[in-house]
Amino acid sequence: MNAESDERQEAVAPAAADVATGDDSRGGEPIFGSRAPQFIKRSRTLHLSWQVGVFVVGLAVVVAGIIMLPLPGPGWLVIFGGMAIWATEFVWAQLVLRWTKRKVTEAAQRARDPRVRKRNLILTTIAVVICAAAISVYVWKFGIVMPWKIKE
């Protein structure tokens, strides 16, 4: 006689297989490391060239994001996209991305706090009133003059 039922052994076996393969479909913590296909991981030279390629592509995306910071474009979004590319291969990038996601989630939770929302609404209203007053004073004093019609 078995001390355990066959059903329980079948339920435990897939979980152990998931840990061995790196698949985390159970919803727990992800397993760190390379997500390169198995045929690439078998050859050290091929895996190293794969890592260099991923690093170069990720670096190009991150540099494009940094360039977009002062220029029009979604700079931070592109930078995080480059980090996500790096995170497919490098553990350090996976850790940085996980930390960033945690901090963004915490900030979103703080922003949903009713007291913080009320404070932000009050500060925004005050800023709009100050800007409207400054624009009104400028228009009252100088009038509306288009830059291309300035008389010298």
PDB file of C-alpha atoms in Angstrom:
ATOM      1  CA  MET A   1       0.000   0.000   0.000  1.00  0.00           C
ATOM      2  CA  ASN A   2       1.113   3.531  -0.751  1.00  0.00           C
ATOM      3  CA  ALA A   3       1.157   6.097   2.018  1.00  0.00           C
ATOM      4  CA  GLU A   4       0.396   8.836  -0.527  1.00  0.00           C
ATOM      5  CA  SER A   5      -2.262   8.798  -3.175  1.00  0.00           C
ATOM      6  CA  ASP A   6      -1.293   8.760  -6.829  1.00  0.00           C
ATOM      7  CA  GLU A   7      -3.161  12.033  -7.371  1.00  0.00           C
ATOM      8  CA  ARG A   8      -0.919  13.871  -4.932  1.00  0.00           C
ATOM      9  CA  GLN A   9       2.244  12.549  -6.572  1.00  0.00           C
ATOM     10  CA  GLU A  10       1.021  13.811  -9.956  1.00  0.00           C
ATOM     11  CA  ALA A  11       0.262  17.213  -8.477  1.00  0.00           C
ATOM     12  CA  VAL A  12       3.737  17.513  -6.930  1.00  0.00           C
ATOM     13  CA  ALA A  13       5.655  16.335 -10.005  1.00  0.00           C
ATOM     14  CA  PRO A  14       4.719  19.236 -12.340  1.00  0.00           C
ATOM     15  CA  ALA A  15       5.761  21.795  -9.731  1.00  0.00           C
ATOM     16  CA  ALA A  16       9.199  20.199  -9.477  1.00  0.00           C
ATOM     17  CA  ALA A  17       9.445  20.137 -13.264  1.00  0.00           C
ATOM     18  CA  ASP A  18       8.598  23.857 -13.416  1.00  0.00           C
ATOM     19  CA  VAL A  19      11.445  24.676 -11.023  1.00  0.00           C
ATOM     20  CA  ALA A  20      13.890  22.606 -13.063  1.00  0.00           C
ATOM     21  CA  THR A  21      12.939  24.214 -16.388  1.00  0.00           C
ATOM     22  CA  GLY A  22      12.601  27.749 -15.096  1.00  0.00           C
ATOM     23  CA  ASP A  23       8.925  27.969 -16.036  1.00  0.00           C
ATOM     24  CA  ASP A  24       7.019  29.852 -13.396  1.00  0.00           C
ATOM     25  CA  SER A  25       3.390  29.478 -14.414  1.00  0.00           C
ATOM     26  CA  ARG A  26       2.346  28.917 -10.802  1.00  0.00           C
ATOM     27  CA  GLY A  27       2.482  32.626  -9.993  1.00  0.00           C
ATOM     28  CA  GLY A  28       5.429  32.544  -7.565  1.00  0.00           C
ATOM     29  CA  GLU A  29       8.692  34.403  -7.801  1.00  0.00           C
ATOM     30  CA  PRO A  30      10.389  34.227 -11.212  1.00  0.00           C
ATOM     31  CA  ILE A  31      13.604  32.298 -11.569  1.00  0.00           C
ATOM     32  CA  PHE A  32      16.592  34.477 -12.439  1.00  0.00           C
ATOM     33  CA  GLY A  33      18.910  33.794 -15.319  1.00  0.00           C
ATOM     34  CA  SER A  34      19.085  33.583 -19.076  1.00  0.00           C
ATOM     35  CA  ARG A  35      15.949  33.041 -21.113  1.00  0.00           C
ATOM     36  CA  ALA A  36      17.864  32.062 -24.220  1.00  0.00           C
ATOM     37  CA  PRO A  37      16.621  28.985 -26.089  1.00  0.00           C
ATOM     38  CA  GLN A  38      18.139  25.654 -25.046  1.00  0.00           C
ATOM     39  CA  PHE A  39      20.058  25.144 -28.317  1.00  0.00           C
ATOM     40  CA  ILE A  40      21.857  28.444 -27.681  1.00  0.00           C
ATOM     41  CA  LYS A  41      22.637  27.613 -24.050  1.00  0.00           C
ATOM     42  CA  ARG A  42      24.288  24.320 -25.044  1.00  0.00           C
ATOM     43  CA  SER A  43      27.161  26.027 -26.852  1.00  0.00           C
ATOM     44  CA  ARG A  44      29.269  28.391 -24.748  1.00  0.00           C
ATOM     45  CA  THR A  45      30.408  30.403 -27.773  1.00  0.00           C
ATOM     46  CA  LEU A  46      26.882  30.726 -29.143  1.00  0.00           C
ATOM     47  CA  HIS A  47      25.517  31.696 -25.711  1.00  0.00           C
ATOM     48  CA  LEU A  48      28.237  34.307 -25.229  1.00  0.00           C
ATOM     49  CA  SER A  49      27.542  35.823 -28.652  1.00  0.00           C
ATOM     50  CA  TRP A  50      23.803  35.754 -27.812  1.00  0.00           C
ATOM     51  CA  GLN A  51      24.525  37.704 -24.607  1.00  0.00           C
ATOM     52  CA  VAL A  52      26.663  40.237 -26.496  1.00  0.00           C
ATOM     53  CA  GLY A  53      23.856  40.693 -29.031  1.00  0.00           C
ATOM     54  CA  VAL A  54      21.236  41.185 -26.309  1.00  0.00           C
ATOM     55  CA  PHE A  55      23.524  43.654 -24.530  1.00  0.00           C
ATOM     56  CA  VAL A  56      24.149  45.676 -27.705  1.00  0.00           C
ATOM     57  CA  VAL A  57      20.439  45.811 -28.626  1.00  0.00           C
ATOM     58  CA  GLY A  58      19.488  46.752 -25.053  1.00  0.00           C
ATOM     59  CA  LEU A  59      22.223  49.389 -24.967  1.00  0.00           C
ATOM     60  CA  ALA A  60      20.979  50.908 -28.237  1.00  0.00           C
ATOM     61  CA  VAL A  61      17.433  51.112 -26.854  1.00  0.00           C
ATOM     62  CA  VAL A  62      18.596  52.620 -23.538  1.00  0.00           C
ATOM     63  CA  VAL A  63      20.770  55.204 -25.339  1.00  0.00           C
ATOM     64  CA  ALA A  64      17.813  56.107 -27.589  1.00  0.00           C
ATOM     65  CA  GLY A  65      15.718  56.581 -24.447  1.00  0.00           C
ATOM     66  CA  ILE A  66      18.361  58.792 -22.861  1.00  0.00           C
ATOM     67  CA  ILE A  67      18.456  60.886 -26.024  1.00  0.00           C
ATOM     68  CA  MET A  68      14.659  61.182 -25.890  1.00  0.00           C
ATOM     69  CA  LEU A  69      14.681  62.546 -22.335  1.00  0.00           C
ATOM     70  CA  PRO A  70      15.298  66.189 -23.361  1.00  0.00           C
ATOM     71  CA  LEU A  71      13.779  65.715 -26.827  1.00  0.00           C
ATOM     72  CA  PRO A  72      10.173  64.884 -27.670  1.00  0.00           C
ATOM     73  CA  GLY A  73       9.484  61.229 -27.154  1.00  0.00           C
ATOM     74  CA  PRO A  74       8.761  58.677 -24.447  1.00  0.00           C
ATOM     75  CA  GLY A  75      12.281  58.643 -22.974  1.00  0.00           C
ATOM     76  CA  TRP A  76      11.631  56.816 -19.693  1.00  0.00           C
ATOM     77  CA  LEU A  77       9.378  54.276 -21.391  1.00  0.00           C
ATOM     78  CA  VAL A  78      12.104  53.479 -23.931  1.00  0.00           C
ATOM     79  CA  ILE A  79      14.749  53.234 -21.180  1.00  0.00           C
ATOM     80  CA  PHE A  80      12.604  50.735 -19.282  1.00  0.00           C
ATOM     81  CA  GLY A  81      12.087  48.849 -22.547  1.00  0.00           C
ATOM     82  CA  GLY A  82      15.859  48.560 -22.922  1.00  0.00           C
ATOM     83  CA  MET A  83      16.095  47.337 -19.331  1.00  0.00           C
ATOM     84  CA  ALA A  84      13.459  44.718 -20.138  1.00  0.00           C
ATOM     85  CA  ILE A  85      15.553  43.577 -23.105  1.00  0.00           C
ATOM     86  CA  TRP A  86      18.589  43.266 -20.822  1.00  0.00           C
ATOM     87  CA  ALA A  87      16.471  41.452 -18.225  1.00  0.00           C
ATOM     88  CA  THR A  88      15.876  38.600 -20.673  1.00  0.00           C
ATOM     89  CA  GLU A  89      19.528  37.669 -20.283  1.00  0.00           C
ATOM     90  CA  PHE A  90      21.167  39.321 -17.265  1.00  0.00           C
ATOM     91  CA  VAL A  91      20.332  38.811 -13.598  1.00  0.00           C
ATOM     92  CA  TRP A  92      21.426  42.340 -12.599  1.00  0.00           C
ATOM     93  CA  ALA A  93      18.905  43.820 -15.040  1.00  0.00           C
ATOM     94  CA  GLN A  94      16.191  41.506 -13.700  1.00  0.00           C
ATOM     95  CA  LEU A  95      16.906  42.754 -10.178  1.00  0.00           C
ATOM     96  CA  VAL A  96      16.872  46.412 -11.259  1.00  0.00           C
ATOM     97  CA  LEU A  97      13.630  45.910 -13.176  1.00  0.00           C
ATOM     98  CA  ARG A  98      12.005  44.147 -10.219  1.00  0.00           C
ATOM     99  CA  TRP A  99      13.091  46.973  -7.868  1.00  0.00           C
ATOM    100  CA  THR A 100      11.745  49.588 -10.310  1.00  0.00           C
ATOM    101  CA  LYS A 101       8.399  47.812 -10.644  1.00  0.00           C
ATOM    102  CA  ARG A 102       8.115  47.608  -6.858  1.00  0.00           C
ATOM    103  CA  LYS A 103       8.870  51.330  -6.439  1.00  0.00           C
ATOM    104  CA  VAL A 104       6.402  52.346  -9.162  1.00  0.00           C
ATOM    105  CA  THR A 105       3.705  50.184  -7.571  1.00  0.00           C
ATOM    106  CA  GLU A 106       4.388  51.745  -4.157  1.00  0.00           C
ATOM    107  CA  ALA A 107       4.188  55.246  -5.639  1.00  0.00           C
ATOM    108  CA  ALA A 108       0.891  54.406  -7.349  1.00  0.00           C
ATOM    109  CA  GLN A 109      -0.499  53.115  -4.054  1.00  0.00           C
ATOM    110  CA  ARG A 110       0.579  56.317  -2.272  1.00  0.00           C
ATOM    111  CA  ALA A 111      -0.987  58.448  -5.016  1.00  0.00           C
ATOM    112  CA  ARG A 112      -4.337  56.693  -4.478  1.00  0.00           C
ATOM    113  CA  ASP A 113      -4.414  57.776  -0.845  1.00  0.00           C
ATOM    114  CA  PRO A 114      -7.381  60.193  -0.422  1.00  0.00           C
ATOM    115  CA  ARG A 115      -5.319  62.667   1.643  1.00  0.00           C
ATOM    116  CA  VAL A 116      -2.594  62.805  -1.018  1.00  0.00           C
ATOM    117  CA  ARG A 117      -5.170  63.232  -3.786  1.00  0.00           C
ATOM    118  CA  LYS A 118      -6.816  66.100  -1.885  1.00  0.00           C
ATOM    119  CA  ARG A 119      -3.434  67.784  -1.316  1.00  0.00           C
ATOM    120  CA  ASN A 120      -2.480  67.387  -5.000  1.00  0.00           C
ATOM    121  CA  LEU A 121      -5.820  68.840  -6.092  1.00  0.00           C
ATOM    122  CA  ILE A 122      -5.394  71.855  -3.799  1.00  0.00           C
ATOM    123  CA  LEU A 123      -1.795  72.471  -4.972  1.00  0.00           C
ATOM    124  CA  THR A 124      -2.814  72.158  -8.631  1.00  0.00           C
ATOM    125  CA  THR A 125      -5.681  74.614  -8.132  1.00  0.00           C
ATOM    126  CA  ILE A 126      -3.370  77.130  -6.449  1.00  0.00           C
ATOM    127  CA  ALA A 127      -0.811  76.780  -9.286  1.00  0.00           C
ATOM    128  CA  VAL A 128      -3.484  77.295 -11.955  1.00  0.00           C
ATOM    129  CA  VAL A 129      -4.826  80.400 -10.186  1.00  0.00           C
ATOM    130  CA  ILE A 130      -1.297  81.879  -9.886  1.00  0.00           C
ATOM    131  CA  CYS A 131      -0.545  81.193 -13.571  1.00  0.00           C
ATOM    132  CA  ALA A 132      -3.883  82.676 -14.655  1.00  0.00           C
ATOM    133  CA  ALA A 133      -3.214  85.800 -12.563  1.00  0.00           C
ATOM    134  CA  ALA A 134       0.294  86.189 -14.009  1.00  0.00           C
ATOM    135  CA  ILE A 135      -0.992  85.821 -17.578  1.00  0.00           C
ATOM    136  CA  SER A 136      -3.800  88.305 -16.891  1.00  0.00           C
ATOM    137  CA  VAL A 137      -1.354  90.900 -15.515  1.00  0.00           C
ATOM    138  CA  TYR A 138       0.963  90.421 -18.520  1.00  0.00           C
ATOM    139  CA  VAL A 139      -1.875  90.775 -21.032  1.00  0.00           C
ATOM    140  CA  TRP A 140      -3.271  93.835 -19.175  1.00  0.00           C
ATOM    141  CA  LYS A 141       0.145  95.528 -19.112  1.00  0.00           C
ATOM    142  CA  PHE A 142       1.546  94.614 -22.567  1.00  0.00           C
ATOM    143  CA  GLY A 143      -1.449  93.363 -24.530  1.00  0.00           C
ATOM    144  CA  ILE A 144      -1.410  90.413 -26.877  1.00  0.00           C
ATOM    145  CA  VAL A 145       1.540  90.791 -29.237  1.00  0.00           C
ATOM    146  CA  MET A 146       2.551  87.990 -31.533  1.00  0.00           C
ATOM    147  CA  PRO A 147       6.331  87.413 -31.656  1.00  0.00           C
ATOM    148  CA  TRP A 148       6.536  87.921 -35.411  1.00  0.00           C
ATOM    149  CA  LYS A 149       4.830  91.349 -35.166  1.00  0.00           C
ATOM    150  CA  ILE A 150       7.159  92.926 -32.610  1.00  0.00           C
ATOM    151  CA  LYS A 151       8.186  96.429 -33.678  1.00  0.00           C
ATOM    152  CA  GLU A 152      11.791  97.269 -33.148  1.00  0.00           C
TER     153      GLU A 152
END
